[in-house]
Tab-separated table of C-alpha atoms and ligand atoms in Angstrom:
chain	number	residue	atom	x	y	z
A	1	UNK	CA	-13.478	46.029	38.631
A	2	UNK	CA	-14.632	42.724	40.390
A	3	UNK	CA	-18.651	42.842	40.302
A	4	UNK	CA	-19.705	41.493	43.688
A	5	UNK	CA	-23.469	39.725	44.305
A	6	UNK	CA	-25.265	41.485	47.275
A	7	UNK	CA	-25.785	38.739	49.602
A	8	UNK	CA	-29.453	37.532	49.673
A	9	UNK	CA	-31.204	37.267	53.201
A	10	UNK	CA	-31.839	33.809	54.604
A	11	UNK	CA	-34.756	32.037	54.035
A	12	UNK	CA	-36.754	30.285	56.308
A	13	UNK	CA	-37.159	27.338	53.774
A	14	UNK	CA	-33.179	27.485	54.196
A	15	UNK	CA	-32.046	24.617	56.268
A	16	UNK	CA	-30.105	24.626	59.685
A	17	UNK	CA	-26.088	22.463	58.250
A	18	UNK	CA	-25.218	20.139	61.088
A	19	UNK	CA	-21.382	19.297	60.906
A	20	UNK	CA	-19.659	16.393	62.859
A	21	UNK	CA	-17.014	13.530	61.927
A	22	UNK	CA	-19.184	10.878	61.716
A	23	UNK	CA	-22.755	10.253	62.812
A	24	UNK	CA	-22.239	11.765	66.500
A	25	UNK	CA	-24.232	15.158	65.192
A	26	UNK	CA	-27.259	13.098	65.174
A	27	UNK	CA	-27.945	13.040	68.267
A	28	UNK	CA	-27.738	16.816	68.110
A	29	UNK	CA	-30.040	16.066	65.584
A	30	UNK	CA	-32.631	13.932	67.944
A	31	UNK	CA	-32.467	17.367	70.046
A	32	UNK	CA	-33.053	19.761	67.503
A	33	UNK	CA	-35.724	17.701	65.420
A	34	UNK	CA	-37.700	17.931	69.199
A	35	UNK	CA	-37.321	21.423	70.298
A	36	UNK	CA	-37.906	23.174	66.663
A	37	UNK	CA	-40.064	20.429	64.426
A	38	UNK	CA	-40.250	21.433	60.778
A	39	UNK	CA	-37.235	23.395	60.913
A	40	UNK	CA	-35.591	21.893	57.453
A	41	UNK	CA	-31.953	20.191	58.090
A	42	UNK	CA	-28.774	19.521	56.609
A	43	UNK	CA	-26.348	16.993	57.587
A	44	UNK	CA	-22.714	16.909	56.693
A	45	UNK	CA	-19.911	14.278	58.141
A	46	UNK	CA	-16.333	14.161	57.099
A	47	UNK	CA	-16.267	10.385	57.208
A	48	UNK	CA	-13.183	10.166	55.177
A	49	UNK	CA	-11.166	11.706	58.102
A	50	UNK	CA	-13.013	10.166	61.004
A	51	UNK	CA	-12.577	10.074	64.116
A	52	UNK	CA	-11.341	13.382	64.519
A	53	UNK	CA	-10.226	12.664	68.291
A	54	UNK	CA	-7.026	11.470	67.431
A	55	UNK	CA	-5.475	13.587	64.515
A	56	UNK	CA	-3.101	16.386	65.108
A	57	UNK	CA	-5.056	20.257	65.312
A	58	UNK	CA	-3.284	21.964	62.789
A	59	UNK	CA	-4.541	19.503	60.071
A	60	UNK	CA	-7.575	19.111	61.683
A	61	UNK	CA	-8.678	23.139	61.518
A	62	UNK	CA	-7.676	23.498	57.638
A	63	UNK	CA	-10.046	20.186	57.344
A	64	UNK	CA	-12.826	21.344	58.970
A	65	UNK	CA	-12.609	24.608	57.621
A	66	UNK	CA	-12.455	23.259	53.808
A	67	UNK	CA	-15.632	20.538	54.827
A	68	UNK	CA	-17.954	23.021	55.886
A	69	UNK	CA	-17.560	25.922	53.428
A	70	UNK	CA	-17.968	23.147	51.075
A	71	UNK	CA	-21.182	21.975	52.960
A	72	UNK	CA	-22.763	25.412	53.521
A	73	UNK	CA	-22.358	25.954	49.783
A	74	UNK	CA	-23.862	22.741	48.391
A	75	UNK	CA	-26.575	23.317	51.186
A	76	UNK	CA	-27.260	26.738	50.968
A	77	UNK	CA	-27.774	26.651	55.175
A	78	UNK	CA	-28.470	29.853	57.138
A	79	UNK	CA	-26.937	28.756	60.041
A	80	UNK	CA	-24.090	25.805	60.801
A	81	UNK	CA	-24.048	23.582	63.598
A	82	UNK	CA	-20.721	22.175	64.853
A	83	UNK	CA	-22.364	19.369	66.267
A	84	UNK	CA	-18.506	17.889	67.339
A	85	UNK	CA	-16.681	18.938	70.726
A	86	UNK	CA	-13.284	17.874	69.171
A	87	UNK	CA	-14.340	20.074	66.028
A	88	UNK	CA	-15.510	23.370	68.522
A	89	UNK	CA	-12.870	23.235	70.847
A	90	UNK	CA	-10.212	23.948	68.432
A	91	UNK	CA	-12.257	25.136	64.958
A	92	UNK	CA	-14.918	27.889	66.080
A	93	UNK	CA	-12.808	31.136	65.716
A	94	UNK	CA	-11.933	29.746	62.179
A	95	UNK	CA	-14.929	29.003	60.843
A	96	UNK	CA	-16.672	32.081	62.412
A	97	UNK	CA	-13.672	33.996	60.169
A	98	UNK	CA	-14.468	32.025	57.276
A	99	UNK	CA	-18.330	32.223	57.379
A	100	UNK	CA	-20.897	34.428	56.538
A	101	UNK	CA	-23.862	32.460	58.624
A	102	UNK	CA	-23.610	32.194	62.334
A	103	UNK	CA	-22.328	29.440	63.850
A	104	UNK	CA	-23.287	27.467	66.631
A	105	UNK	CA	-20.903	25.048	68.532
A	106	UNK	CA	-20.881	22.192	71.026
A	107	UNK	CA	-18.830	22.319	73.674
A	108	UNK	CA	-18.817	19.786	77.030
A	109	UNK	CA	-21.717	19.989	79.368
A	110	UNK	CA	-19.388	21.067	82.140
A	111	UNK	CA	-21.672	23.691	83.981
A	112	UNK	CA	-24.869	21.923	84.356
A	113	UNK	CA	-22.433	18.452	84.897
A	114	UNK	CA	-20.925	20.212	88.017
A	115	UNK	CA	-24.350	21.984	89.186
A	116	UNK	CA	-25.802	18.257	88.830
A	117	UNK	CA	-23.229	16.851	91.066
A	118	UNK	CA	-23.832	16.247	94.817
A	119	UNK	CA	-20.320	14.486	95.995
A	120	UNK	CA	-18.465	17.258	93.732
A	121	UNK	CA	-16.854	14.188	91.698
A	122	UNK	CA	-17.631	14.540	87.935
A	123	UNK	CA	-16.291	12.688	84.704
A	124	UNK	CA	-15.473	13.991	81.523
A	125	UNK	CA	-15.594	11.131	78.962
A	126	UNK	CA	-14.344	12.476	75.693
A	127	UNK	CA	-11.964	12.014	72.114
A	128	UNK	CA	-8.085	12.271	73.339
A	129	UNK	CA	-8.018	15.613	71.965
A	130	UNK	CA	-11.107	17.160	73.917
A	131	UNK	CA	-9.678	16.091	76.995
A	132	UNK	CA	-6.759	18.092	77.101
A	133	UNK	CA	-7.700	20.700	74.970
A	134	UNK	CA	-7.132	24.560	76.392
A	135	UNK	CA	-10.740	25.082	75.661
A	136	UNK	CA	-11.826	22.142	78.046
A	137	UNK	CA	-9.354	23.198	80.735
A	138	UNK	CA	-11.267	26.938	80.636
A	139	UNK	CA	-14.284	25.556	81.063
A	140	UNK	CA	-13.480	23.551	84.062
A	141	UNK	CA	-11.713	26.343	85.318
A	142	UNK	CA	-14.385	28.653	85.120
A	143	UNK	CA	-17.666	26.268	86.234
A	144	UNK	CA	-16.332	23.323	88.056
A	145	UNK	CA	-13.374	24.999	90.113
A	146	UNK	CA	-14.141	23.527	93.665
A	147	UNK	CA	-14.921	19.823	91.717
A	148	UNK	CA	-12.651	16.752	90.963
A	149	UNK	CA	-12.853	16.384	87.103
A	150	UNK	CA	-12.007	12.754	86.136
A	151	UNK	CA	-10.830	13.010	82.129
A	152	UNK	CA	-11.087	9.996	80.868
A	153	UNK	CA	-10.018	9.835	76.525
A	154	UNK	CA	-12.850	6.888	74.785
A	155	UNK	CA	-12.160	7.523	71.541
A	156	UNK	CA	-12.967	3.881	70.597
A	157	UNK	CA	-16.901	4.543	71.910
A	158	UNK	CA	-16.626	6.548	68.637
A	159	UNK	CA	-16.528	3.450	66.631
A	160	UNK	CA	-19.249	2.123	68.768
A	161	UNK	CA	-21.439	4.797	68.105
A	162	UNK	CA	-20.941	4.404	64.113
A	163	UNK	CA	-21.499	0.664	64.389
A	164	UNK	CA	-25.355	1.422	66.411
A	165	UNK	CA	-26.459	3.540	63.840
A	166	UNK	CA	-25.223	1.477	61.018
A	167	UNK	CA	-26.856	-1.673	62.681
A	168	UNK	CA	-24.094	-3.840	63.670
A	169	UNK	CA	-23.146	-5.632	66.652
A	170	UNK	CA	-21.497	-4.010	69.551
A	171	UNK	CA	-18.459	-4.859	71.428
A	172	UNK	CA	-19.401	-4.888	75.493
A	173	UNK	CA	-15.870	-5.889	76.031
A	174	UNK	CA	-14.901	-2.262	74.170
A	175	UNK	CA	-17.974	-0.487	75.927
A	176	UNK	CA	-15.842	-2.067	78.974
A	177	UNK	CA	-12.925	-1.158	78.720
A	178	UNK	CA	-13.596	2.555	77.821
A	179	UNK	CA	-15.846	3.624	80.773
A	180	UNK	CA	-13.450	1.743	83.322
A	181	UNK	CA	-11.280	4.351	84.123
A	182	UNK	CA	-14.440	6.278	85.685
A	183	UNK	CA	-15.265	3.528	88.020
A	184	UNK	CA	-12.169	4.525	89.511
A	185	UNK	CA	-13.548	6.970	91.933
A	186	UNK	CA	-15.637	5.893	94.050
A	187	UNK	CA	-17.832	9.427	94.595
A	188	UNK	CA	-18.272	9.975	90.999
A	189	UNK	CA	-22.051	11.025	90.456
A	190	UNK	CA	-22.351	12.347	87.096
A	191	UNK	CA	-20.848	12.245	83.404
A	192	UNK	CA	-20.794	14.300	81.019
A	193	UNK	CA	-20.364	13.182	77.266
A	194	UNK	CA	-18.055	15.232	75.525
A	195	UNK	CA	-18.475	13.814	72.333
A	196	UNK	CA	-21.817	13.899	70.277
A	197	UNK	CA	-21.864	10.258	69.369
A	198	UNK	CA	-21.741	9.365	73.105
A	199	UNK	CA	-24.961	9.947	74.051
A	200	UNK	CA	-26.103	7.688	71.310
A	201	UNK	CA	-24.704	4.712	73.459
A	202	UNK	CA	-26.270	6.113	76.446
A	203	UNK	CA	-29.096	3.674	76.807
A	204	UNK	CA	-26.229	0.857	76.504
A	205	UNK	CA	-23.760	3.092	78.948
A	206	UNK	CA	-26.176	3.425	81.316
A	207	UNK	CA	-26.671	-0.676	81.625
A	208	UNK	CA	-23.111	-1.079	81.768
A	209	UNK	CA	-22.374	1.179	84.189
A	210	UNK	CA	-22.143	-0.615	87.871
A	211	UNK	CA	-23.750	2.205	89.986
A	212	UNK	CA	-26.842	4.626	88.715
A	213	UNK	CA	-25.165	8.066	87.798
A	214	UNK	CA	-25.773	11.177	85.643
A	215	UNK	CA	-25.259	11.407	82.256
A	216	UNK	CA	-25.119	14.916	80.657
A	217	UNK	CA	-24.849	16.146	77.097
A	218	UNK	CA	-25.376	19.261	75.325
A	219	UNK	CA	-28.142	18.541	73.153
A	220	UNK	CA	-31.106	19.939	74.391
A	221	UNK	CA	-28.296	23.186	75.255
A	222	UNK	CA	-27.347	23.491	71.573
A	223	UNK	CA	-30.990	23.304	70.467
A	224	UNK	CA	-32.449	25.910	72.472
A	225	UNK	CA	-29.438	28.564	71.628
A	226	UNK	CA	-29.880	27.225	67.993
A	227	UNK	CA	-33.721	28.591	68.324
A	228	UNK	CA	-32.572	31.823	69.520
A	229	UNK	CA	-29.976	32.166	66.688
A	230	UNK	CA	-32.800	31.784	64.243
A	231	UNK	CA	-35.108	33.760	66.249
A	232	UNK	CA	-33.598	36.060	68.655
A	233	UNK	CA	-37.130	38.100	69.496
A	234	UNK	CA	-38.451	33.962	70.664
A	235	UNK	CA	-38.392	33.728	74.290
A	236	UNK	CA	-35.304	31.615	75.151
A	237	UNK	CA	-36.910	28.240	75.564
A	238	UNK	CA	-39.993	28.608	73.769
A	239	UNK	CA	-40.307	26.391	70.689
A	240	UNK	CA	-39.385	28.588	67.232
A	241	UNK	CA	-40.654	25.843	65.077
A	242	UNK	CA	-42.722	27.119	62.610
A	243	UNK	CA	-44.133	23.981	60.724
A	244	UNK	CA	-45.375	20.451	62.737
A	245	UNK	CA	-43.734	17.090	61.980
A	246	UNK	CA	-40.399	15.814	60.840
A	247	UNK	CA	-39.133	16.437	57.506
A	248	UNK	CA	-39.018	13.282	56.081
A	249	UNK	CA	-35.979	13.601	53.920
A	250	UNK	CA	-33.831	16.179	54.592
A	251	UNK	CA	-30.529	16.333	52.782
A	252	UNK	CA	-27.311	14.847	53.652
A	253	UNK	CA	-23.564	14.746	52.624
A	254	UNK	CA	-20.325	12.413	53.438
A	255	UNK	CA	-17.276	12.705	51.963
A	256	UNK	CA	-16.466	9.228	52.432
A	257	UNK	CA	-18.129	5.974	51.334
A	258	UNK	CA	-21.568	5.490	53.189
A	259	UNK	CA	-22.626	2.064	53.356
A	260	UNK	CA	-25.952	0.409	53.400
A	261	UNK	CA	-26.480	0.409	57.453
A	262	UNK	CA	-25.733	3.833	57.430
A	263	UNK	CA	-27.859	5.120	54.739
A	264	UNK	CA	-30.694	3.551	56.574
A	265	UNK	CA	-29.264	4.940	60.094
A	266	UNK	CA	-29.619	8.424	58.399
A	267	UNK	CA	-33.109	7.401	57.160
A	268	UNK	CA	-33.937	6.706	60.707
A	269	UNK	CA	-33.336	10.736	61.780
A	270	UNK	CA	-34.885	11.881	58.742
A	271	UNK	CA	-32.130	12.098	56.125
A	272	UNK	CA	-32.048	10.894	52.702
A	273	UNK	CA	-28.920	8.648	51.358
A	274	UNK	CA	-25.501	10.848	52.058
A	275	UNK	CA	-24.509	12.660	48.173
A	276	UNK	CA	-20.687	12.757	48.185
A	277	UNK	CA	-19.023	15.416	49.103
A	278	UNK	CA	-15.824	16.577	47.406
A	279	UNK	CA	-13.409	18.877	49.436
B	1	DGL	N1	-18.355	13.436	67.506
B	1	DGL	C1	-17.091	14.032	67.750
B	1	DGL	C2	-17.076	14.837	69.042
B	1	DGL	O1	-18.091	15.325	69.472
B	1	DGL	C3	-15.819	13.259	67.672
B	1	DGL	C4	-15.669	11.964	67.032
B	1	DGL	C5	-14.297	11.783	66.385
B	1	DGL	O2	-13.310	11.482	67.080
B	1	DGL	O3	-14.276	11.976	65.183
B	1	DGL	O4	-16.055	15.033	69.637
């Protein structure tokens, strides 16, 4: 007869796993780090199969799956954070299957996007597979019915976000190209970034763009639910950090080859030099 280990309760010393393709979770990260300082992370990326945006979904779930057991196990987190749209708009019922510690997604900013709005004319800028996922389409139907939704697929921002962290040049003419299709529509007011390493271009977005407009991520969403997950008595909103200050090396994992630039961009949010991974 199989002898099975009772599962020992979480620790607080435990760290909080943030998944994502690439270096998009951090800023995820940026929000978490300010709403619950001292909280100990964990950072995972599947850079071997990034960008997600563009591979097919039944490969993609079986991936993701496989990464973060992997990562939860090498981490020992208490709780995972899918810190990817194109990874919780497809992966979240698996993982939640597959898991034993809860497990918090990031989905498009769609509701606060459309209560933002004034002229009713919102963009979604997001991988080729969030755009058109059934996931996205719910959430439009259900909190931006009576809006225009302008779905525009950047996956090469993706690459642009990976090159800012890693401290190389950007491409404007790529920047260009990608946020074009919004300018379309003239009434457009806000944008939301479906894709966690958007909103670590927005400082450059926002110069680039030719009129003032919003831009909304989930960030500061995904680190208040993420305080309530580890606290559910906290008031929702209060601050559930227990300790002051940034951890200054928390541990991370790729399961690709990390090079120099990004070992210090992961330096820069805290982490120490990405251990491989094996999946
Ligand atoms: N950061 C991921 C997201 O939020 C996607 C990047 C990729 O295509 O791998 O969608």
């Amino acid at each position: 007869m199989p002898v099975s280990t009772p599962p020992t309760e979480p620790s607080t010393t435990d760290p909080v796993l943030i998944f994502d393709s690439g270096v998009g979770g951090l800023s995820v990260v940026r929000a978490l780090r300010a709403q619950l300082p001292g909280v100990p992370l964990a950072y995972v990326c599947d850079n071997a199969a990034l960008p997600y945006g563009t591979k097919a979904d039944d490969w993609l779930v079986a991936r993701i799956v496989a990464v973060c057991a992997a990562a939860v196990a090498a981490s020992g987190a208490r709780a995972l954070v899918v810190a990817c749209n194109t990874a919780s708009t497809l992966a979240l019922e698996a993982l939640r299957e597959r898991l034993v510690i809860p497990v918090v997604g990031t989905v498009p900013a769609i509701k606060p996007a459309a209560a933002l709005s004034r002229s009713g004319v919102i963009g979604l800028l997001a991988t080729s597979a969030t755009v058109c996922r059934p996931y996205t389409d719910r959430l439009i139907a259900d909190f931006a019915a009576g809006h225009i939704v302008q779905r525009v697929a950047a996956d090469t921002l993706v690459a642009q976000a990976e090159r800012l962290i890693a401290g190389e040049p950007l491409d404007p003419d790529a920047l260009d190209r990608a946020l074009a299709p919004l300018w379309a529509e003239e009434r457009l007011d806000t944008v939301v970034l479906g894709c966690t390493h958007f909103p670590l271009l927005s400082d450059v977005l926002a110069e680039r763009a030719p009129r003032p407009v919003h831009w909304v991520d989930s960030g500061a969403a995904i680190a208040r639910r993420v305080a309530q997950v580890l606290d559910p008595s906290a008031p929702a909103g209060n601050n559930a950090g227990t300790n002051a200050g940034t951890n200054a090396s928390d541990p991370a994992w790729a399961t690709g080859p990390v090079s120099p630039g990004l070992t210090r961009g992961f330096a820069g949010f805290g982490f120490g030099a990405p251990r491989s991974l094996l999946v």
